[in-house]
mmCIF file of C-alpha atoms in Angstrom:
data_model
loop_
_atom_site.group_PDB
_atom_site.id
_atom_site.type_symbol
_atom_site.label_atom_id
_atom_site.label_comp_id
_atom_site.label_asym_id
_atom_site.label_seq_id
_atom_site.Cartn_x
_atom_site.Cartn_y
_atom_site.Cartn_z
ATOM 1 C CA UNK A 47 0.000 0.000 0.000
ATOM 2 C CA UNK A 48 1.315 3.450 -0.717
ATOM 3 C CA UNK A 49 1.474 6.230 1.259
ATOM 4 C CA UNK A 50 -1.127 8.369 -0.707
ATOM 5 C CA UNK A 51 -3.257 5.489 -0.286
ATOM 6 C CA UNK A 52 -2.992 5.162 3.505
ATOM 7 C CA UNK A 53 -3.251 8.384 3.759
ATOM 8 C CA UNK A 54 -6.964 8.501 2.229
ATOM 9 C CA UNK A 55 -7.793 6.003 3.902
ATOM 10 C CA UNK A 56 -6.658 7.213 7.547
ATOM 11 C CA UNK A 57 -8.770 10.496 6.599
ATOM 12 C CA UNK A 58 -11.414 9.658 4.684
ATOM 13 C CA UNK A 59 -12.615 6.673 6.559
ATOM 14 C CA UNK A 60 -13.501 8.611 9.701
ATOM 15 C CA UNK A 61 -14.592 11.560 7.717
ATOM 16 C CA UNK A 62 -17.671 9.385 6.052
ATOM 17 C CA UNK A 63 -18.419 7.380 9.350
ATOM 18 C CA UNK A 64 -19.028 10.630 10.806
ATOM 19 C CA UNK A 65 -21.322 12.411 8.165
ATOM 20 C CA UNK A 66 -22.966 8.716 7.964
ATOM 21 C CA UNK A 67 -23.770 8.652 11.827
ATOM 22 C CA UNK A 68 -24.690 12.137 12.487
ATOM 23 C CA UNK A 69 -25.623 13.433 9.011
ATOM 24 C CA UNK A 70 -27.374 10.859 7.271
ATOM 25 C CA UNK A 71 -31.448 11.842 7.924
ATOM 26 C CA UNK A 72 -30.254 15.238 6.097
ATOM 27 C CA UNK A 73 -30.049 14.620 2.824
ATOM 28 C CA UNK A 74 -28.743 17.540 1.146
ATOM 29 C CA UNK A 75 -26.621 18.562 4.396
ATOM 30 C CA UNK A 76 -24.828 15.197 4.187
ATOM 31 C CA UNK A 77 -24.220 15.791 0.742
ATOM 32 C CA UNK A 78 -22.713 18.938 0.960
ATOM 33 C CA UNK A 79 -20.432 17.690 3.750
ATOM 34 C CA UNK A 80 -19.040 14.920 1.245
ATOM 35 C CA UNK A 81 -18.215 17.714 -1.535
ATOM 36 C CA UNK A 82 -16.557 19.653 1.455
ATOM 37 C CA UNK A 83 -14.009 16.471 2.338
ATOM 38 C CA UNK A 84 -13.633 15.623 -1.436
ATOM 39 C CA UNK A 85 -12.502 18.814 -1.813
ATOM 40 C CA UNK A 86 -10.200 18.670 1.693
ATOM 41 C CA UNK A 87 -8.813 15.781 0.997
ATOM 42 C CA UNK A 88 -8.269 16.983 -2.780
ATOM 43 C CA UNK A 89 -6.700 20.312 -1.218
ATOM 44 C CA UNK A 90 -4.061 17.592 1.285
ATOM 45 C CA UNK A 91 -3.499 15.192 -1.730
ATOM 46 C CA UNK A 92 -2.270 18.701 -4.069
ATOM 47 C CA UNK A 93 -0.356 20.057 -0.928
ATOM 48 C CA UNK A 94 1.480 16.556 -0.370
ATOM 49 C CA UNK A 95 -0.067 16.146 3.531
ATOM 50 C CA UNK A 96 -2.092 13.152 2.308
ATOM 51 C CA UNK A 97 1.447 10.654 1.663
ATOM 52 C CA UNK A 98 3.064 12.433 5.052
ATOM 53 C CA UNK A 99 -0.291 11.434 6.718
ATOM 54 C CA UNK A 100 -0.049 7.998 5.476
ATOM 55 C CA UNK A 101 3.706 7.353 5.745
ATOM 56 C CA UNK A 102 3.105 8.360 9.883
ATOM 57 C CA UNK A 103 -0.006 5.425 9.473
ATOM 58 C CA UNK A 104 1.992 3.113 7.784
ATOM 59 C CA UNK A 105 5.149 3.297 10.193
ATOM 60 C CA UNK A 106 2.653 3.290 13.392
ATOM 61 C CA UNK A 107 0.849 0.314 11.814
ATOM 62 C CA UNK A 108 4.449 -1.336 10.977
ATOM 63 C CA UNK A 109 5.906 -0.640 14.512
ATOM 64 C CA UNK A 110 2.827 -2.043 16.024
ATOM 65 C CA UNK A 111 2.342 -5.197 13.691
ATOM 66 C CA UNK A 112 6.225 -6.228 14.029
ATOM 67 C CA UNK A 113 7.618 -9.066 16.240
ATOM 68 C CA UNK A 114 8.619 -7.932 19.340
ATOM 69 C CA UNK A 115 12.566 -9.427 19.883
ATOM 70 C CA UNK A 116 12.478 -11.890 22.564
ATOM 71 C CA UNK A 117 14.716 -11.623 25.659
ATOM 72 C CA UNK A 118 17.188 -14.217 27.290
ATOM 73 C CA UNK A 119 15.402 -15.779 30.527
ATOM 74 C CA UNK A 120 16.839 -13.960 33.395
ATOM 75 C CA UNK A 121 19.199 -16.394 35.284
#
């Protein structure tokens, strides 16, 4: 997965949950909100913020995800 990629992803994931949880009985208010973040997260992808985002993801998800080294028993 690229960093772009991640990126969107880490943004745009809790950006629809919340216009789907709190906006979704207003139609044309929870449209308007998805224009606004396509045209955030267009603004981040243009400025570069979107692959810094997602290289910070990608490293916390790595760091988290790897084998931890194991330890000699203490004697």
């Amino acid at each position: 997965m690229t960093s772009q990629t991640a990126g969107w992803l880490a943004l745009g994931i809790p950006m629809l949950l919340f216009g789907l949880v709190f906006l979704r009985r207003q139609g044309g208010v929870f449209w308007m909100y998805l224009a606004a973040c396509l045209l955030g997260l267009g603004y981040l992808t243009t400025t570069g913020a979107v692959s810094d985002i997602g290289t910070k993801v990608l490293t916390l998800v790595s760091s988290a995800s790897a084998p931890k080294p194991a330890t000699a028993p203490a004697k």
